[in-house]
Every structure is written in C-alpha cells, then in structure tokens.
Amino acid sequence: MEATGVAAVLPVVVPVAIEVLPVVVVAAGAASCLANKAGQPANIDARLANSAEDQLVLSFKSLTIRQDAMPPRPDYGTKGKQIKLRANFFPVRVPKGPLHEYDITITPAQGTAIRRVKRRIFQLAEQSQDWALKGLKGCVAHDSSSKLIAAKVLPQPLTVTVPYFEEDEEKGDKEYVLTIEYTKALDTDSLQQYLSGQPQYRGYDILPVISALNLILGAHPNRTQAGGGVMVGRNRYFFPSASLPFPLGGGLEAWKGFYTSVRPSFSQLMVNVNVCTTAFYTEGNLAEAMIAFENASFGARMSVFVQRIRVRTEHLGHRKSVKRLAKFNARQHKFEAQELGGTVTVEEYFRRRYKITLSYPNLPLIDVGGKKSVFLPPEVCTILPSQPFRGKLLDEQTAEMIKVAAKPPNVNANAITTSGLKELGFQQGPNVSPVLDVFGVSIGSEMAVVPGRILTPPRIRYGKGEQRVDDRASWNLRDVVFAEGANLTSWTVLLIKDGNRRDEFADPQDRELQSVLQGFAAMCRTSGINVTQNRPLIAVAELPRKDPQDPVRTHAITAIRNALMATKQKPAFLLVILSNGDKHVYSGLKHLCDVYLDVPSVCVQAGKIRKERGQPQYFANVALKVNMKLGGINHSVDEASMNKLRQPPTMLVGMDVTHPGPSTVKGTPSIAAVVASLDLRFSQYPASLRIQESKKEMITDLRDMMEERLLAFRNKNRELPQKIIVYRDGVSEGQFSIVVSDEIPKMREAFRKFDTQTPYRPKLTVVICGKRHHTRFYPTEAANADHNGNPKAGTVVDRGVTAIYEFDFFLQAHGGLQGTTRPTHYFVVCNELNLNADDLQTLTNAVSYTFARATKAVSLAAPAYYADLACERGRCYLHKLLMGFSDAGTTTASGSTAEEDVYKEAEKMWRGGVRGTLKDTMFYL
C-alpha cells in the first residue's frame, strides 16, 4: 500500500530520531535523501567495505551442488553507476545463547481454537501467582499459543493453572492448565557461522532460531499489558498511539503500524522494520456502521461487515462475537418468551422487556450465540475498539486507503526511526523492551548503509527510429510508428448506456461520437495499424437499472449479449465505450467476449475518450492495446540489451497464481497462468490459463501448460527454444524449495514430450519474483534520488541485505510516481544457463522495458507482469464467486456451500477457458 502518495515539495530538513539515529532526512527541492547527522555522506557498513563478500563467493565454486538444490551466488554485479543507499534494516546483537524452546499444551483444548481466547488465557496466566512462582515472569517470550522461548532452563515438569474469566467478568467457572514441555536448545553459535558464510553451514536450518528471535522481538509490541499493539497477521503491529486513525468510510478506519522481521545477512543479523497500514472497525453503534458499509458501494454486503466482529450488548453489557447475519429482521423473527406470556417478535420483546424502541426494526438480526443461535438487533450492540477488519475492502475504501498509506520516503523513514523503534521497544533507553535485556539482545539505532548501482536503461526501438528514455524510465509516443502494425480489417463499436447521461454518447448518430471514432482511427493509422477505411458498425446496449437482487449485474450482461447477437455479423474486433467504471459490467463483458464469443475487445470509458484535453495521448494509449491484441508489436529494446537471448533462440516465460481473497465463496478455485514469448523481439506472449484447487500456490497443470507454450513457439518459429528463462511470480518465501521439487520437474516432463531421436533438453533458468516484502531503499545523496527522494529507475542492490549463499538481488526498474517505491526481489532457484549477476540483472532491467501496454519501464519483469494480468482476466470469469455469490445461495466469507459444488460451479463458469482464435493472442492485455 505504498504505491502512490504525495511527495514533499518544499526544501526542508526533517530531524530523524535525533537521540538514537544519527541521520537526517534532507529534502532538496522535492528530492529527499538520507545522510548522517552532520550532513556528511553516509558510509557503507564496515562489514561490506572490504573484499570479504567476494572471497566468500569464490569459495562457493568448490562446493558440490545437488541437482535439486538452489544454485549458489555466482558473483556480485559490477555494471552501472556505484551509489550508496540506506536500507530499512537495523543490526541485531545475537545473544550468546543457547535459547531454550518449549512447547505449550492447553487443557482442556475445547474452545481454545479461537485466537482471542488463547490470548486471554495467556494474559491471565502472566497475571497469575503461578506464573511468577514457577520462574516465568520476565524471562520468557511466547506466541500466546503453542511456543515459548526462555532465557534459562525452566524446571520440568512445568504446569501453570489459569482461572479463566472474560474481560467483562470479575470471575468465571472455567480453568485451563498450561503444560510447558522442553523441546530443545537453540544454538546461536551455528547461526553466527551461517552469517559468516562458512561453506559447511550452507544447508544449516536457521529457521528455528530466527523464529525464536522473532518471538523475542515481538514480545514487547505484542504484550497484553497497557501500551501493547494489535498484531494483525504475522509480525505486523498496530498502535492507536502511532498516529490518529484515518476514516475510510463505511464504518472502517485506517491504522498505522509497523512490520518487523529478523533477517540473516552477510556477517550481521538484521531486523527489517517497515511502516504498514490496515483497516480497523470504527468503534460505535453496529447498526449505523452496517448501514454505512452497505451504502458505501453497490453490492456491498452487511454479512461481510459483521463476520466475526466483537460487540458489547448495551442492554446487558456482555461481550459477544457475531457468528453470522440472519436472513430475517426484528419484526419477522418470533420466539417464546415465558416472562412476557408467550410468543413475541424481537421488536416487541425489546420494547416490553427493556423499554427499548428499535430505530432499525427492518435491519437483519445478528447471531451472537455459540452452538445455539442467539439473535439480537444490531442497534443494541456497540463495536468494541481495536479490531482489524478481515474482509475485502470496497473499491471506494481501497482508494482512501491508498491515500493514507502512500507517503514519500522521507516521511516513512522518519516514522520508522522515531515512533517505529520506540513502539516496537527497540529504542535504547527507558522505552526499550525489558524482554530484549533479559535475552541479551539489542538493536542498533542506525539503518544499514549498503552499496547499490544504477543500471543504464536500454534503447527503445519503434518502427521508425529510437525513443529516448528519461530519468523516470519513461518515453513518449509522439510521432511513433509501432515496430509491427497489426491489421484492423473490420471493427464494431458497442455503446453501453447505463444512466450516466453526462458522459455517454446520445446514440450512433451522435456527431461527437463520429468525431471521436474518426480521431481514434486516424491515431491508429498514424501509429502503423492498418485500419480499414470502412466505418465501424455501432451497436447500443441499454442496461437495466442496478438492482440489489442482482448484485453482480447478470441482467446487464444479458442486455450486452443480446445487443451483440443482434448485429449483422460477428465482430472481428470490439471497441466497447463504457458508461462508467462498474467492475461488474466490465468483468461480465470480458467473460462474454473471451469465453463465449471468442471476440477480441478493448474497453474505454466515455468520459475519458471524449475529453478533448489529452485526447491524442488517450487515443495513443488505447492504440497500444489494440495493436498487441491483434498480433502486432509495439516496440522492442535494442539488440545489445537482449543479445544473450537471441542465439540460440530463447523463450521467456511468466507464471503466476492468484487466489480467492476474503469475502469470497469458500472453495472458489485459484487461477494459474503461464505466458511465454513467441517471437525473438520478446513482444507477443499468449497465455495458458487454468483453475485449480483453492489457495494452492504451486501450478497443478504446469506440464500441460508448458507444453502448450512450447507448441505455440514451434508453430511460430518452426523450431523449439534452446534456452528458457522463467520469471515465476506469486510464490511466498517459504515455498521456494517447492518450486524446485514440484514445478521444475513438471517443466522437464513437458520438455520430454518433444523428444525425437534426439532428447529435447533446453537450458532452464527459473527466477522467482517477489513484491510482497518490506525492504525499502533510501538514497544517501540527492544526485542519486528522483524528484520524490526515491532511488532512481534502474537501481539494483545485491549486497548487504540479500541472501548469504543464494543468488538474489533487488531491482527497482521503474520510476516511482508517488509515495515510497518498492523494489522487486529476484531469487534464482535454477540456473542452467549459468547467468552471472551482471547478465541476469541487466537482462531483467531490459525486459522490464518491453511491457507493451505502457511507455515506461514497469516494476516487475514483463513476462511475470503479463502472467499477473492473465490471472486477473481469469478472475473476470469467476467474478460472481469472487464477489461472494453462488448459485447454491448467497454464501458468506466462511461459506456454507459444499466446496465440491462450488468447484463444479466454477468449472461451468470457466467453460474450458479461452479457446478459438483468442487463445493464440494477448487477449488479457
């Protein structure tokens, strides 16, 4: 959530943690950089200032590497302008150890699966006399669940008895027993050997000791006593004191917090600290919040809002969790109330029993019961404070969240080094975590300073001449002719009428519409597309009004289908002029065109295409898509940048998997995409798409999908590629080894399908691309920063905060528009091409300039970016399920429909995916 934001524009000097961090954030004009306190340039960390890392890499050459092992780092990159950067990493002093790990069992186990209950058990345990008497106070860290780390050996056997009562009770009748059982000692000496790069420690499993240190560092921000934060997910802590919450609308607000994670790096253990933002419920009346949420966006569901929310009942003062939203209201639901003499409605019950006249009797009731349902009117409930929202944000809330989260680098660096270190308990002095002292751990106060380089951008080739790339890794389309123009022999225009009279064209005879279409066709011709002189056929689809009973606008798509089927002939190409940005209409239209009609389509919005200001630029941007979807080539990069790939022929591949998020129907499949280049200019990337088991990260049908891509390459080039480079997106760090053990063998199985008398064994290199990390870089000198103070486009880092043994690097190929830019982390898991650091870094930078839909470098290697877009297109085909609706009945986030039935429903919607002529094109662009 840092992609956009507002940069500082005035020359200011902002002190950053004067007491603890000898750096200042200097904004020169609008460019900010991090220097040291005296204003002198920062010095690279001493551990990186000699040749020790290079000697380490040389020592790897003597290692014997198993075929299924990750390749070691071949060397470090040298190309580009040498610079210095601060990174949001702080040195950690490793305790001499050992640390002692214990497993915790809670008995009875019944009822303890709920995280809130477990946390309450441990809160009460820490307050108990038993905890102190048995030597646990002040010398342990735990996860409030099943794991405990101690600074000393604890007596065995060890149990702690915990009388349990809720926060709104003074005492209870439950009792839990914690059994704390010794498992092993965690040796920190081996960690030190690993950090120093000793070859024999390459396979050493550091995860247990890293996990233990994360528990120790998280003990303070996650404490149950006053001042503790709210932990959301893993290692993310949110503090109401960090900054005032920002309203997002619809009953939600944004909280600022900090992410922290212990990371190994060469000769130094580090902790990565970053700012983060997430949505919380706004404290207040539940009924009013539910109404605000539903009114915030068409299709918003109250059932999503109330799922698992904690409330206090105002009539009794009890604290309850909402299990679900009922399908009836206070006037409809009746029950037996003996004290009132018989059957009454909920509305009548509250009026007679509690003298409460309901203001919202028509609002659905909420179920706050356990095994037995207990229904309450939402208006008698107050949302309790400090609760993260775990559903899917509405589009309007997401837009507000981006405004809050996107801050320029000087603001984020300032937050990390001041309130971040303080709230996390890392700051030396009165605010330091007492747990750190007990374990002998301390955190340095200065961000790491690491070497980086700015790579030279490639030259951009069009049909006529080259375009100059500016400092922001972008160029313009003025007087540009595409490298290879496609043929637009006939086309159809579809006008969508959806009640937006201000922007919509009146009818097919609208003079302004004719002018717009002529101007657009002229721009396509100027750009090199061979456009027919015949006027396009114009169809009109009048959409029915939005209806809450049709939340994904199925009837609107039926109207569009009818309008297209009424045309004299099947469209060869469809230009859709949308009335607005309705996501339901867009998704349904793409599903219709791609899966049912086999028609290439491009969508524009009426309000944008008819606006005279910037119209030529808008036409040109749409022409980019049209040319690619019809099989053309927009641009390429100079041969020198890609010469490693052309001989022998190379195929670039992108892979990604996208998963159903919160608020979807349980059991909705994940979507996998494999795209691959067809031509030696690396421009056209047709896609193979599949649905697969819900939330499975590995690609199930990879063998067949890779076979499809190889067949397409052979059909185009009459030969198979001899080199294949895969950019694999969508894999979490813990799954890298599974790519090696599961996906790479499937790719090799696909290769064997092409065996003749000669085995087909192309050289394979696989690079995992990661964007979901928290590493950020800050230039130390204004000359190496962009206008916002971010690193310049082409900045690459492979020392100081990267893997010790493995081959990885961070690359920010793109120029940041606003906010703090996030580099992409590239990690090599297979390297049969024997690419060295300079080879792969310059190639990946160049490939980032080949993305056909833009006139700038993108943040992710283009093949992976295309795979991501293909997955997004696949989501259009399952839109209904992803919005939380199923034919078997509306299904909440938790899901009540059998998952097998949901998968069958998804298969019907998928209809075998994209077939016909579209499957060999970039239909997803």
XYZ file of N, CA, C and O in Angstrom, residues 647-713:
268
model
N 20.500 -15.857 -29.776
C 21.148 -17.042 -30.374
C 21.759 -17.893 -29.276
O 22.617 -17.399 -28.541
N 21.403 -19.170 -29.172
C 20.294 -19.799 -29.884
C 18.947 -19.261 -29.386
O 18.917 -18.554 -28.371
N 17.832 -19.587 -30.061
C 16.547 -18.975 -29.701
C 16.154 -19.249 -28.252
O 16.347 -20.351 -27.737
N 15.607 -18.204 -27.635
C 15.240 -18.254 -26.217
C 13.758 -17.943 -26.072
O 13.212 -17.122 -26.802
N 13.112 -18.607 -25.129
C 11.713 -18.314 -24.788
C 11.667 -17.761 -23.365
O 12.207 -18.372 -22.437
N 11.065 -16.583 -23.213
C 10.839 -16.018 -21.887
C 9.451 -16.429 -21.418
O 8.479 -16.360 -22.189
N 9.354 -16.847 -20.165
C 8.102 -17.374 -19.620
C 7.745 -16.598 -18.358
O 8.618 -16.274 -17.549
N 6.466 -16.312 -18.194
C 5.959 -15.727 -16.953
C 4.928 -16.649 -16.345
O 4.103 -17.237 -17.066
N 4.968 -16.812 -15.019
C 3.995 -17.684 -14.337
C 3.467 -16.977 -13.102
O 4.211 -16.268 -12.421
N 2.190 -17.205 -12.817
C 1.595 -16.622 -11.617
C 0.382 -17.453 -11.212
O -0.205 -18.166 -12.034
N 0.030 -17.361 -9.943
C -1.204 -17.958 -9.426
C -1.891 -16.901 -8.578
O -1.243 -16.243 -7.754
N -3.187 -16.698 -8.797
C -3.949 -15.764 -7.970
C -4.993 -16.545 -7.180
O -5.552 -17.524 -7.679
N -5.213 -16.124 -5.954
C -6.074 -16.880 -5.033
C -7.322 -16.083 -4.661
O -7.304 -14.849 -4.666
N -8.409 -16.780 -4.298
C -9.595 -16.066 -3.805
C -9.267 -15.371 -2.487
O -8.581 -15.936 -1.639
N -9.713 -14.151 -2.335
C -9.417 -13.388 -1.122
C -10.516 -13.519 -0.100
O -11.392 -14.395 -0.196
N -10.513 -12.641 0.904
C -11.587 -12.657 1.891
C -12.919 -12.289 1.228
O -12.944 -11.648 0.177
N -14.005 -12.700 1.830
C -15.369 -12.372 1.375
C -15.769 -13.091 0.099
O -16.748 -12.720 -0.545
N -14.999 -14.097 -0.323
C -15.373 -14.890 -1.496
C -16.090 -16.158 -1.033
O -16.066 -16.498 0.147
N -16.723 -16.858 -1.968
C -17.366 -18.130 -1.633
C -16.278 -19.143 -1.303
O -15.312 -19.311 -2.057
N -16.423 -19.805 -0.165
C -15.419 -20.776 0.252
C -15.330 -21.903 -0.767
O -16.343 -22.455 -1.181
N -14.109 -22.219 -1.182
C -13.915 -23.247 -2.186
C -13.729 -22.698 -3.585
O -13.520 -23.469 -4.536
N -13.821 -21.370 -3.755
C -13.575 -20.769 -5.077
C -12.161 -21.126 -5.526
O -11.209 -20.971 -4.753
N -11.982 -21.608 -6.755
C -10.645 -22.047 -7.189
C -9.635 -20.909 -7.262
O -9.994 -19.737 -7.385
N -8.360 -21.280 -7.199
C -7.279 -20.375 -7.566
C -7.131 -20.421 -9.080
O -7.622 -21.352 -9.736
N -6.471 -19.426 -9.637
C -6.292 -19.334 -11.089
C -4.802 -19.272 -11.393
O -4.074 -18.470 -10.810
N -4.341 -20.146 -12.285
C -2.931 -20.198 -12.673
C -2.783 -19.724 -14.112
O -3.633 -20.013 -14.960
N -1.701 -18.998 -14.366
C -1.418 -18.512 -15.722
C 0.034 -18.793 -16.075
O 0.928 -18.610 -15.246
N 0.253 -19.233 -17.312
C 1.594 -19.361 -17.877
C 1.587 -18.621 -19.210
O 0.796 -18.956 -20.095
N 2.415 -17.600 -19.345
C 2.552 -16.886 -20.618
C 3.972 -17.132 -21.127
O 4.888 -17.375 -20.340
N 4.166 -17.059 -22.443
C 5.516 -17.269 -22.987
C 5.668 -16.518 -24.300
O 4.716 -16.407 -25.086
N 6.871 -16.025 -24.531
C 7.148 -15.256 -25.747
C 7.084 -16.155 -26.970
O 7.394 -17.344 -26.914
N 6.676 -15.543 -28.095
C 6.584 -16.266 -29.363
C 7.668 -15.840 -30.346
O 8.044 -16.601 -31.219
N 8.110 -14.576 -30.221
C 8.996 -14.005 -31.240
C 10.329 -13.616 -30.607
O 10.448 -13.506 -29.389
N 11.297 -13.393 -31.436
C 12.641 -13.089 -30.942
C 12.808 -11.626 -30.557
O 13.889 -11.209 -30.164
N 11.720 -10.844 -30.669
C 11.738 -9.488 -30.114
C 11.060 -9.462 -28.742
O 10.933 -8.419 -28.127
N 10.588 -10.632 -28.308
C 10.002 -10.800 -26.967
C 8.861 -9.809 -26.739
O 8.838 -9.068 -25.771
N 7.902 -9.846 -27.682
C 6.772 -8.913 -27.620
C 5.441 -9.617 -27.394
O 4.657 -9.194 -26.560
N 5.165 -10.670 -28.169
C 3.886 -11.359 -28.056
C 3.980 -12.514 -27.055
O 4.859 -13.363 -27.152
N 3.066 -12.523 -26.080
C 3.048 -13.540 -25.020
C 1.638 -14.112 -24.868
O 0.894 -13.722 -23.971
N 1.202 -15.042 -25.719
C -0.089 -15.714 -25.478
C -0.051 -16.473 -24.145
O 1.029 -16.761 -23.611
N -1.243 -16.795 -23.642
C -1.337 -17.349 -22.283
C -2.071 -18.682 -22.250
O -2.961 -18.948 -23.063
N -1.680 -19.519 -21.285
C -2.453 -20.704 -20.890
C -3.015 -20.423 -19.503
O -2.265 -20.027 -18.605
N -4.322 -20.623 -19.333
C -4.995 -20.355 -18.060
C -5.672 -21.614 -17.552
O -6.226 -22.389 -18.338
N -5.636 -21.813 -16.230
C -6.320 -22.949 -15.611
C -6.903 -22.521 -14.260
O -6.358 -21.644 -13.590
N -7.991 -23.205 -13.874
C -8.416 -23.124 -12.471
C -7.870 -24.358 -11.765
O -7.654 -25.401 -12.381
N -7.625 -24.228 -10.459
C -7.076 -25.344 -9.686
C -7.538 -25.239 -8.240
O -8.282 -24.317 -7.872
N -7.091 -26.168 -7.413
C -7.506 -26.231 -6.011
C -7.377 -24.867 -5.344
O -6.425 -24.136 -5.563
N -8.350 -24.555 -4.515
C -8.388 -23.252 -3.866
C -7.145 -23.027 -3.003
O -6.765 -23.874 -2.193
N -6.487 -21.902 -3.232
C -5.357 -21.411 -2.434
C -4.109 -22.294 -2.519
O -3.263 -22.260 -1.620
N -3.987 -23.056 -3.595
C -2.766 -23.835 -3.807
C -1.771 -22.977 -4.580
O -2.065 -22.499 -5.678
N -0.561 -22.777 -4.026
C 0.414 -21.879 -4.641
C 1.095 -22.491 -5.856
O 1.417 -21.802 -6.808
N 1.378 -23.800 -5.826
C 2.042 -24.434 -6.961
C 1.039 -24.655 -8.103
O -0.138 -24.878 -7.862
N 1.535 -24.629 -9.339
C 0.671 -24.764 -10.507
C 0.432 -26.252 -10.792
O 1.360 -26.984 -11.149
N -0.798 -26.698 -10.623
C -1.136 -28.124 -10.736
C -0.894 -28.652 -12.147
O -0.291 -29.703 -12.337
N -1.366 -27.912 -13.146
C -1.353 -28.413 -14.525
C -0.176 -27.835 -15.321
O -0.284 -27.636 -16.534
N 0.939 -27.596 -14.640
C 2.056 -26.894 -15.273
C 2.626 -27.658 -16.471
O 3.015 -27.040 -17.473
N 2.690 -28.970 -16.394
C 3.279 -29.729 -17.504
C 2.531 -29.453 -18.811
O 3.136 -29.127 -19.833
N 1.193 -29.559 -18.753
C 0.407 -29.343 -19.971
C 0.454 -27.883 -20.420
O 0.456 -27.601 -21.630
N 0.476 -26.967 -19.473
C 0.509 -25.538 -19.821
C 1.843 -25.187 -20.492
O 1.880 -24.442 -21.487
N 2.936 -25.739 -19.985
C 4.244 -25.502 -20.606
C 4.305 -26.148 -21.987
O 4.864 -25.571 -22.931
N 3.700 -27.309 -22.115
C 3.660 -27.980 -23.416
C 2.918 -27.107 -24.442
O 3.348 -26.974 -25.595
N 1.803 -26.496 -24.022
C 1.052 -25.601 -24.906
C 1.914 -24.435 -25.383
O 1.889 -24.041 -26.552
N 2.693 -23.877 -24.460
C 3.525 -22.718 -24.812
C 4.647 -23.123 -25.769
O 4.995 -22.368 -26.683
N 5.215 -24.301 -25.575
C 6.283 -24.780 -26.456
C 5.738 -25.080 -27.860
O 6.382 -24.783 -28.870
N 4.536 -25.650 -27.911
C 3.906 -25.908 -29.208
C 3.673 -24.612 -29.969
O 3.920 -24.521 -31.181
N 3.179 -23.581 -29.248
C 2.923 -22.283 -29.885
C 4.218 -21.689 -30.421
O 4.257 -21.126 -31.523
N 5.305 -21.825 -29.656
C 6.608 -21.301 -30.089
C 7.070 -22.028 -31.356
O 7.533 -21.404 -32.319
